[in-house]
Coordinates of C-alpha atoms and ligand atoms in Angstrom, one line a residue:
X1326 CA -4.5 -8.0 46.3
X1327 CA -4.0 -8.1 42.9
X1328 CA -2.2 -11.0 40.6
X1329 CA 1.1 -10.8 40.1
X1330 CA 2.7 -10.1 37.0
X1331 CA 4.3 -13.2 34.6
X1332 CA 7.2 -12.0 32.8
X1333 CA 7.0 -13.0 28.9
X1334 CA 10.9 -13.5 27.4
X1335 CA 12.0 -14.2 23.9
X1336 CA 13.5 -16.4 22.8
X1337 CA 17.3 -15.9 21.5
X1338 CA 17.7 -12.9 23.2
X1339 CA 17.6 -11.1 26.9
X1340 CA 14.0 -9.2 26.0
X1341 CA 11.4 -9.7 28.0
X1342 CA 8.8 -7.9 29.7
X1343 CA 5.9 -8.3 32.4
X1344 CA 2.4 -9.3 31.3
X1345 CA -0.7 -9.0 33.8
X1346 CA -2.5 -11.8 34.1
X1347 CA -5.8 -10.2 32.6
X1348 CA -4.1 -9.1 29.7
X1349 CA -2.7 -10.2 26.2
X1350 CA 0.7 -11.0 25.2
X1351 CA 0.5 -8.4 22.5
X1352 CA -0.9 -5.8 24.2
X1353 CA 1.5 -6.2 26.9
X1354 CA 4.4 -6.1 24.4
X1355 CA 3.3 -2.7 23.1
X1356 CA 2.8 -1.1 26.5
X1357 CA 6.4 -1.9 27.0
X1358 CA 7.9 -0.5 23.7
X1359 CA 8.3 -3.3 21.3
X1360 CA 7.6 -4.2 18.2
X1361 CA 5.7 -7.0 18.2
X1362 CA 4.0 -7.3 15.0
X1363 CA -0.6 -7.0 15.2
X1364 CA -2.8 -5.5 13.1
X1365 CA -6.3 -6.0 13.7
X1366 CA -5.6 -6.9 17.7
X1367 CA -9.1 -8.8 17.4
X1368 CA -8.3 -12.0 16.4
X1369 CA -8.7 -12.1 12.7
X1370 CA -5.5 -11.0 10.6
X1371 CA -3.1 -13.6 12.4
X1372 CA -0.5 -11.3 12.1
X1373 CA 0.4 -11.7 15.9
X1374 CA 1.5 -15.0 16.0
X1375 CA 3.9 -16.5 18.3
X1376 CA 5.5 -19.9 18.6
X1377 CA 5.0 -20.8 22.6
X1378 CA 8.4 -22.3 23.6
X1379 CA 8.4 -22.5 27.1
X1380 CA 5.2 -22.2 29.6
X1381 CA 1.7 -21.9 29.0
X1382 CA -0.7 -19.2 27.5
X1383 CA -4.8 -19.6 27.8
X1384 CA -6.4 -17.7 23.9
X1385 CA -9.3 -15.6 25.6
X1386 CA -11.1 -16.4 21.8
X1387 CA -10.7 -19.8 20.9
X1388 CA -12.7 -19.7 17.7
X1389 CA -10.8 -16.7 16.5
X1390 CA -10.5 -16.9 12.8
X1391 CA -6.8 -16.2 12.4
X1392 CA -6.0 -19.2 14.8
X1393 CA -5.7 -22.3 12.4
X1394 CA -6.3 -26.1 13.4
X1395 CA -2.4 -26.1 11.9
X1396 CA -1.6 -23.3 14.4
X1397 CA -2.5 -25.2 17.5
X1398 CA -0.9 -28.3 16.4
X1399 CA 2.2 -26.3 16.0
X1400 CA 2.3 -24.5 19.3
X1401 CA 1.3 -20.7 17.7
X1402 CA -1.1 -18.7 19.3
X1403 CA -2.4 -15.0 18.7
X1404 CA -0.6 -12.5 21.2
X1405 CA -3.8 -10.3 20.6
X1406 CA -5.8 -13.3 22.1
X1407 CA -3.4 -15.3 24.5
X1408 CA -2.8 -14.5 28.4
X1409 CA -0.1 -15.9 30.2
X1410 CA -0.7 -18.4 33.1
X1411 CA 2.8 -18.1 34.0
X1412 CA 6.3 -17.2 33.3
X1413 CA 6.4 -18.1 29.5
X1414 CA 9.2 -17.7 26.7
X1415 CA 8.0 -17.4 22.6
X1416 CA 9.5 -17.3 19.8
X1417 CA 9.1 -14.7 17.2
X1418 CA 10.6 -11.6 15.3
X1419 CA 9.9 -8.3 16.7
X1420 CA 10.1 -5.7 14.3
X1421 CA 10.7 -1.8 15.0
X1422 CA 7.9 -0.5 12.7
X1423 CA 5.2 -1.9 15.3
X1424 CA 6.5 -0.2 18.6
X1425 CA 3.9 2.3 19.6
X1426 CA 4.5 5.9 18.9
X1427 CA 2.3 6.2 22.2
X1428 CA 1.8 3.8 24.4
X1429 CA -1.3 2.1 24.8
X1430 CA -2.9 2.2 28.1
X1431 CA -6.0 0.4 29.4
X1432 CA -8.4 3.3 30.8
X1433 CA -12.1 4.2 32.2
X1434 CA -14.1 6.6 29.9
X1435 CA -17.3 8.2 30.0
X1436 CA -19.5 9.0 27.2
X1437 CA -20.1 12.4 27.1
X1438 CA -22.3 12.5 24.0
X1439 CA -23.7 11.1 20.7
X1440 CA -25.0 11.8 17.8
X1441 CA -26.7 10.6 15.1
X1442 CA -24.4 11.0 11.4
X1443 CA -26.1 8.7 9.3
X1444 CA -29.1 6.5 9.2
X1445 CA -26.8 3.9 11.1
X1446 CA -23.7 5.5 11.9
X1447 CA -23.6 7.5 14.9
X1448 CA -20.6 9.5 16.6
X1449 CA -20.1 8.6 20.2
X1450 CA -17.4 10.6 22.4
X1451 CA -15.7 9.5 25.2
X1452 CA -13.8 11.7 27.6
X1453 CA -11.0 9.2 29.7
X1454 CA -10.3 9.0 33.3
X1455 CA -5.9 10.1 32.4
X1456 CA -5.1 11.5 28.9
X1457 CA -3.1 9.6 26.2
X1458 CA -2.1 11.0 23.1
X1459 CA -2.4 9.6 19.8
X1460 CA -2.1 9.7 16.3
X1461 CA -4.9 10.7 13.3
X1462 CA -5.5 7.5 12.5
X1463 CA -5.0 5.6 15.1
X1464 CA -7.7 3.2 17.1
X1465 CA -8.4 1.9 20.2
X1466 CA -10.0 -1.5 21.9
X1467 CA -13.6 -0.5 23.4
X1468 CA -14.8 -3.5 26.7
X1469 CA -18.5 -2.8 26.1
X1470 CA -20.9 -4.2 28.5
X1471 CA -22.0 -7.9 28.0
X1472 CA -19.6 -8.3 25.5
X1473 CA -17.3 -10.6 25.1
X1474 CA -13.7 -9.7 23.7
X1475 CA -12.6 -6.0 22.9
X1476 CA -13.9 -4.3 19.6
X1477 CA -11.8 -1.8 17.5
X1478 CA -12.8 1.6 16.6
X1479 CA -10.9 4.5 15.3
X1480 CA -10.6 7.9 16.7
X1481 CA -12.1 10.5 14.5
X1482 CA -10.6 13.8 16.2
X1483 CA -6.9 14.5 16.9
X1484 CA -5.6 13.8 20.2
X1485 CA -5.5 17.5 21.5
X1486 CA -5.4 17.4 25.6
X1487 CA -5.7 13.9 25.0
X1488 CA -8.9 13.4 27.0
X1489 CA -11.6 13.3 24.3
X1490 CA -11.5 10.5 22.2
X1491 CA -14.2 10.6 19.5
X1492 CA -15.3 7.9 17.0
X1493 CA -17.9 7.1 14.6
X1494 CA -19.5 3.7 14.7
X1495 CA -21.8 2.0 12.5
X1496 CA -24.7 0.1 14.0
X1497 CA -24.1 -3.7 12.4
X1498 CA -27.2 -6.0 12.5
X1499 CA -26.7 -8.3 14.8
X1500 CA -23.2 -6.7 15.7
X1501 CA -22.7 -7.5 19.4
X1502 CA -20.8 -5.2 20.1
X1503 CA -22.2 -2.2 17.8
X1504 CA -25.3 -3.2 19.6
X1505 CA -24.0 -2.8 23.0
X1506 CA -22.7 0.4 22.4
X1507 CA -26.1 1.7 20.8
X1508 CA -28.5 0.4 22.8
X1509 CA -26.7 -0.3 26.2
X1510 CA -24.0 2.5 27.0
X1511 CA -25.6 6.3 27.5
X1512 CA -24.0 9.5 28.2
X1513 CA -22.9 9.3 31.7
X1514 CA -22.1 5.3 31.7
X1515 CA -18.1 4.2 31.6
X1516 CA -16.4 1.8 29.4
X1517 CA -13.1 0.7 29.0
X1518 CA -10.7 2.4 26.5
X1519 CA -7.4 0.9 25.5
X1520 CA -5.2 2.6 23.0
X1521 CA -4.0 3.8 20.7
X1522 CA -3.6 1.0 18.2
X1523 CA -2.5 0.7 14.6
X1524 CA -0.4 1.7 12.2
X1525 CA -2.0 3.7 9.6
X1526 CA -1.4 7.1 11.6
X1527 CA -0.7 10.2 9.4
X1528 CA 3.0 10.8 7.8
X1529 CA 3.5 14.3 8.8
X1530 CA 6.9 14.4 7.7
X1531 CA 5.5 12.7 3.7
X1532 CA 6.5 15.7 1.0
X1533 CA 3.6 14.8 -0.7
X1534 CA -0.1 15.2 -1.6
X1535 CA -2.8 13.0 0.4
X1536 CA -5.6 10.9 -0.5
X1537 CA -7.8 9.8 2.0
X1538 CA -10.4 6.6 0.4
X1539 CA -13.3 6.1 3.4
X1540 CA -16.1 3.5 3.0
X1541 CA -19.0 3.4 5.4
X1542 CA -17.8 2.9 9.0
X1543 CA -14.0 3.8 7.6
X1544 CA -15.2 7.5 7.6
X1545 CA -13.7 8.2 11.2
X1546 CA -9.9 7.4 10.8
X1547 CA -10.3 9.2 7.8
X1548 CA -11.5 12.7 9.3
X1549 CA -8.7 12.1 11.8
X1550 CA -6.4 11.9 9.4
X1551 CA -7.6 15.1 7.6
X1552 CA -7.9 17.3 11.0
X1553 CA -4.5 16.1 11.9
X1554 CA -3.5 17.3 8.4
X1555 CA -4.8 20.4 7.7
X1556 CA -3.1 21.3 11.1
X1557 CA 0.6 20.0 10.7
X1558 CA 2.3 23.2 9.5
X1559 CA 4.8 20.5 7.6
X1560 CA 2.0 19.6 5.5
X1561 CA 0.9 23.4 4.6
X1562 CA 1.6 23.2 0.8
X1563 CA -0.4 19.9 0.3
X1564 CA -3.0 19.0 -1.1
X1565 CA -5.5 16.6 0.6
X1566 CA -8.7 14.7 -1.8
X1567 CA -11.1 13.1 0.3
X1568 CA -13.4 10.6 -1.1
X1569 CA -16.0 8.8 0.6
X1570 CA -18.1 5.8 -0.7
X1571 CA -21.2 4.1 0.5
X1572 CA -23.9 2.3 -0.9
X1573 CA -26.7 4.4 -1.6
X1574 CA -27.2 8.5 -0.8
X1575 CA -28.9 7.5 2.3
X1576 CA -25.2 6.5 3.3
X1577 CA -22.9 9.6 2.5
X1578 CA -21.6 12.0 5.2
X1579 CA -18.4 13.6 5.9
X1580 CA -18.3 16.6 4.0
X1581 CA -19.6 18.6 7.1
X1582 CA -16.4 18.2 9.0
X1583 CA -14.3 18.3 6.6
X1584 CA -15.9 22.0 5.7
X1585 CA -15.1 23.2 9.1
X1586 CA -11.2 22.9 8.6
X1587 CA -8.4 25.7 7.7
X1588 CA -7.6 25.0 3.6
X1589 CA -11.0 24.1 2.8
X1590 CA -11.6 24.5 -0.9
X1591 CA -8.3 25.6 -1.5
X1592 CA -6.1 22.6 -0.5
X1593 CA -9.1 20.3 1.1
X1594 CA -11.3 18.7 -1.6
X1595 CA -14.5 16.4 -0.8
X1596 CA -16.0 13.5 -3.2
X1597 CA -18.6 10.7 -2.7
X1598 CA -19.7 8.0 -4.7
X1599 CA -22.4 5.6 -4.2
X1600 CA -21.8 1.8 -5.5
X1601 CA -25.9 0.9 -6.0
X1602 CA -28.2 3.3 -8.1
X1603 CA -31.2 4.5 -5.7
X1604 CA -33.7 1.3 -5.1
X1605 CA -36.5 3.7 -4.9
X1606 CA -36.3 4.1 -0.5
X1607 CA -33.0 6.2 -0.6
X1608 CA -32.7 9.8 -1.4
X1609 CA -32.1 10.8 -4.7
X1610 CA -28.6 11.4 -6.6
X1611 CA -27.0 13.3 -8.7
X1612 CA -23.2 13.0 -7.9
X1613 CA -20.7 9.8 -9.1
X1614 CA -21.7 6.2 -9.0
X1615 CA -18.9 3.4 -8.9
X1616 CA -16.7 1.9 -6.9
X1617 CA -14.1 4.0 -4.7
X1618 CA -11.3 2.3 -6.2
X1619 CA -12.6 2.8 -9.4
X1620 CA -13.3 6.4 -8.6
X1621 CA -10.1 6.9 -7.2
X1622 CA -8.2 5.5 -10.5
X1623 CA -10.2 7.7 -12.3
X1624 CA -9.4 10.9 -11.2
X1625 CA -5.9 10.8 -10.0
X1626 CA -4.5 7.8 -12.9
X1627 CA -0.6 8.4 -13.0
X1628 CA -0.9 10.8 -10.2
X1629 CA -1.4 8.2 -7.2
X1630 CA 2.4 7.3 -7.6
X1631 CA 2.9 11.1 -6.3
X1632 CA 0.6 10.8 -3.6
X1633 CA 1.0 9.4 0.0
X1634 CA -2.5 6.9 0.0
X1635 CA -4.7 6.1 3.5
X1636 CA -7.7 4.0 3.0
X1637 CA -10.1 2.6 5.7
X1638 CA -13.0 0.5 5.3
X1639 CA -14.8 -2.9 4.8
X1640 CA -12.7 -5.7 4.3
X1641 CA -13.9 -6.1 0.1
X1642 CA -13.6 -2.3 -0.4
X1643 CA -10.1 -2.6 1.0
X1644 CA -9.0 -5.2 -0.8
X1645 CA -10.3 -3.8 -4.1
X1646 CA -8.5 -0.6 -3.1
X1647 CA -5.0 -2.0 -2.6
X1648 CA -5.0 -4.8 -5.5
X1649 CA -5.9 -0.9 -7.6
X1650 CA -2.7 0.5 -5.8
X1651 CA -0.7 -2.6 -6.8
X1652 CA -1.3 -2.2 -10.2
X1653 CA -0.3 1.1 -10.3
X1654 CA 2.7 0.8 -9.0
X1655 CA 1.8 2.9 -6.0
X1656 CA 5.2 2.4 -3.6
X1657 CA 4.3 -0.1 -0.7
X1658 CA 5.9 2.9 1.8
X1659 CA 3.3 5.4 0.3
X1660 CA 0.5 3.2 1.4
X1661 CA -1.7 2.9 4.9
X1662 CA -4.3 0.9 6.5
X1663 CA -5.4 -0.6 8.9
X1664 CA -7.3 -3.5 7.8
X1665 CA -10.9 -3.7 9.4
X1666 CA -13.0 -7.2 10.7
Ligands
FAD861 C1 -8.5 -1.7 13.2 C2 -10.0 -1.7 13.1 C3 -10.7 -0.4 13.2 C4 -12.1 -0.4 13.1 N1 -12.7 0.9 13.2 C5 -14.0 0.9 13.1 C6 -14.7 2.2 13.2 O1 -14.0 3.3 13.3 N2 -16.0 2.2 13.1 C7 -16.8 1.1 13.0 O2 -18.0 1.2 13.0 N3 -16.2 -0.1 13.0 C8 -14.8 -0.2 13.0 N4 -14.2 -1.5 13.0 C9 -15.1 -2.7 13.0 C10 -15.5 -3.0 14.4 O3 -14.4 -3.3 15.2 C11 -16.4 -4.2 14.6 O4 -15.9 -5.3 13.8 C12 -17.8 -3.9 14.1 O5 -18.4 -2.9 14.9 C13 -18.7 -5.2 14.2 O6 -18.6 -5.6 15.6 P1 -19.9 -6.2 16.3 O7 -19.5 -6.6 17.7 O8 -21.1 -5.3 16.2 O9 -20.2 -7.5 15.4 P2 -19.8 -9.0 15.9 O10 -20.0 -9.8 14.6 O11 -20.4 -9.4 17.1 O12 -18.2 -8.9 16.1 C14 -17.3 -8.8 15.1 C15 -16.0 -8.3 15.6 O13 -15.7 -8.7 16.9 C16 -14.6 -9.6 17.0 N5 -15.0 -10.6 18.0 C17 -16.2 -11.3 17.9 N6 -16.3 -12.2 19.0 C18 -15.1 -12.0 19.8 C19 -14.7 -12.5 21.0 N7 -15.3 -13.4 21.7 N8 -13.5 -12.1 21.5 C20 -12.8 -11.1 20.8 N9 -13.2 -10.5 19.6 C21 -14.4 -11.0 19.1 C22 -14.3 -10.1 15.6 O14 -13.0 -10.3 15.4 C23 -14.8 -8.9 14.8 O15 -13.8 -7.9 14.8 C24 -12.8 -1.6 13.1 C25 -12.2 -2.8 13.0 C26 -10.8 -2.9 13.1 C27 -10.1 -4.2 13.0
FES862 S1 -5.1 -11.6 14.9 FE1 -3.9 -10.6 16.4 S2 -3.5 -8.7 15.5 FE2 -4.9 -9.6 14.1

């Protein structure tokens, strides 16, 4: 038999909705339409938080890092992190922009295959048990064996059938979860998939010219984001500049895929920088050294203002990518990320 639902209502209003016991307010909240704000859904942005007015909620991750001393003493919890033990009311602001475009279902998956990209970033693709559709862009919540707590990874292929979901994950030392996925899961073995996640999913209705800014393991939202692209007939007189940073030559890839697409060379343009100049073990190069931002201000100045601007990557990169954007005065609404922990 299986638990029965709690139903989760806000307060100051008649919305509520049912939450399994096994899963997360949040999570919940999106499979049922509404906006509750997230971004990370891991436990680290605190942008999920919820005053706890009525009932009681157990956080799965009690040393998240987005759940504060201050927090606790106040009664907030993460909906990412918090399952209900019961019938529960909370108090926040739901917000329209974070309803799912799809949404996100929990579901078995087989790997069908990997592949070695880079010297630790590796392309793993899953085909699910039902399909769900997403957005380029978009990510989902991998339960890898022995692991505590869901890990997010982005989908680096468009939704299609919706079957295949493909990503590109870099091999962290000491990453638990990386770990489990390179040395524990093999083609054949099922994990479980939930998705799709996020909010930095292509604007295929944005009249205007895209740039793409991937660092290390932010290459695979990226190439979503450019398949979808190139295919979206609305987006057929733009122009799309893709630039992809790592830390030495060793570390750039990307410019394969991105060859195979419709536009390429006309209207799809590849660069990569490298941030450290070769220690003597990588492979020598010739192209751009510097920091993506840097790069990025560089070669598009006044222009970025034009352009609608996705970026994915570690958390320094991204931060040095959008304090860039603030300072030219790229619009806020022009701007997407996902920011990654
Ligand atoms: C939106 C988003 C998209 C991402 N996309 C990609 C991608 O496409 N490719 C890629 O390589 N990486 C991606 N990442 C990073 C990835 O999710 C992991 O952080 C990274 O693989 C390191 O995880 P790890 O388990 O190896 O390291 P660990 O240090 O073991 O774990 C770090 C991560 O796991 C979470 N975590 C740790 N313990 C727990 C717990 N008990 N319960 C719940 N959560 C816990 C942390 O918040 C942190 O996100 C993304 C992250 C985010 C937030
Ligand atoms: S901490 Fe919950 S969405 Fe980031």
């Amino acid at each position: 038999m299986t638990a029965p639902e709690h139903l989760i209502r806000i307060a100051g209003g008649d919305v509520c909705f049912p939450c399994a016991p096994e899963d997360t307010v949040l999570r919940a909240a999106q499979r049922a339409g509404l906006g509750f704000p997230y971004e990370c859904n891991v436990g680290s942005c605190g942008n999920c938080k919820f005053e706890l007015a009525e009932g009681e909620v157990q956080m799965q991750w009690a040393q998240a890092p987005g759940w504060t001393e201050k927090d606790q003493q106040r009664k907030r919890f993460l909906g990412c992190q918090s399952r209900p033990l019961g019938d529960c009311t909370v108090k926040l602001r739901l917000d329209d922009r974070y309803a799912a475009r799809h949404r996100p279902q929990r579901v078995a998956a087989v790997l069908e295959s990997r592949r070695p990209i880079t010297h630790d970033i590796s392309e793993f693709r899953f085909v699910l048990d039902r399909p769900q559709v997403f957005e380029p862009g978009q990510y989902a919540l991998a339960y890898l064996p022995g692991v505590e707590g869901a890990r997010a990874y982005s989908m680096s292929n468009t939704a299609g059938g919706g079957r295949l979901w493909e990503f590109h994950v870099r091999q962290v030392p000491g990453g638990r979860g990386s770990q489990a996925l390179f040395d524990r899961v093999h083609p054949g073995d099922r994990v479980g998939i939930d998705g799709p996640y996020g909010m930095a999913w292509l604007r295929r209705d944005a009249p205007r010219d895209i740039l793409c800014l991937a660092g290390g393991s932010g290459l695979a939202p990226m190439i979503s984001i450019a398949r979808g692209a190139m295919a979206e007939p609305r987006l057929a007189q733009r122009h799309l500049h893709f630039l992809y940073g790592g830390r030495t030559a060793a570390d750039i890839c990307g410019e394969d895929m991105l060859r195979e697409l419709p536009g390429w060379g006309e209207r799809l343009s590849y660069h990569a920088a490298i941030s450290l100049v070769s220690d003597g073990c990588a492979p020598a190069w010739s192209g751009s050294v510097g920091y993506l931002h840097e790069i990025a201000r560089q070669r598009f100045g006044e222009q970025l203002t034009q352009m609608e601007i996705y970026f994915a990557g570690p958390p320094v990169m991204a931060t040095a990518v959008q304090r860039m954007l603030i300072e030219a005065k790229v619009p806020i609404e022009q701007v997407h990320f996902d920011q990654f922990y």
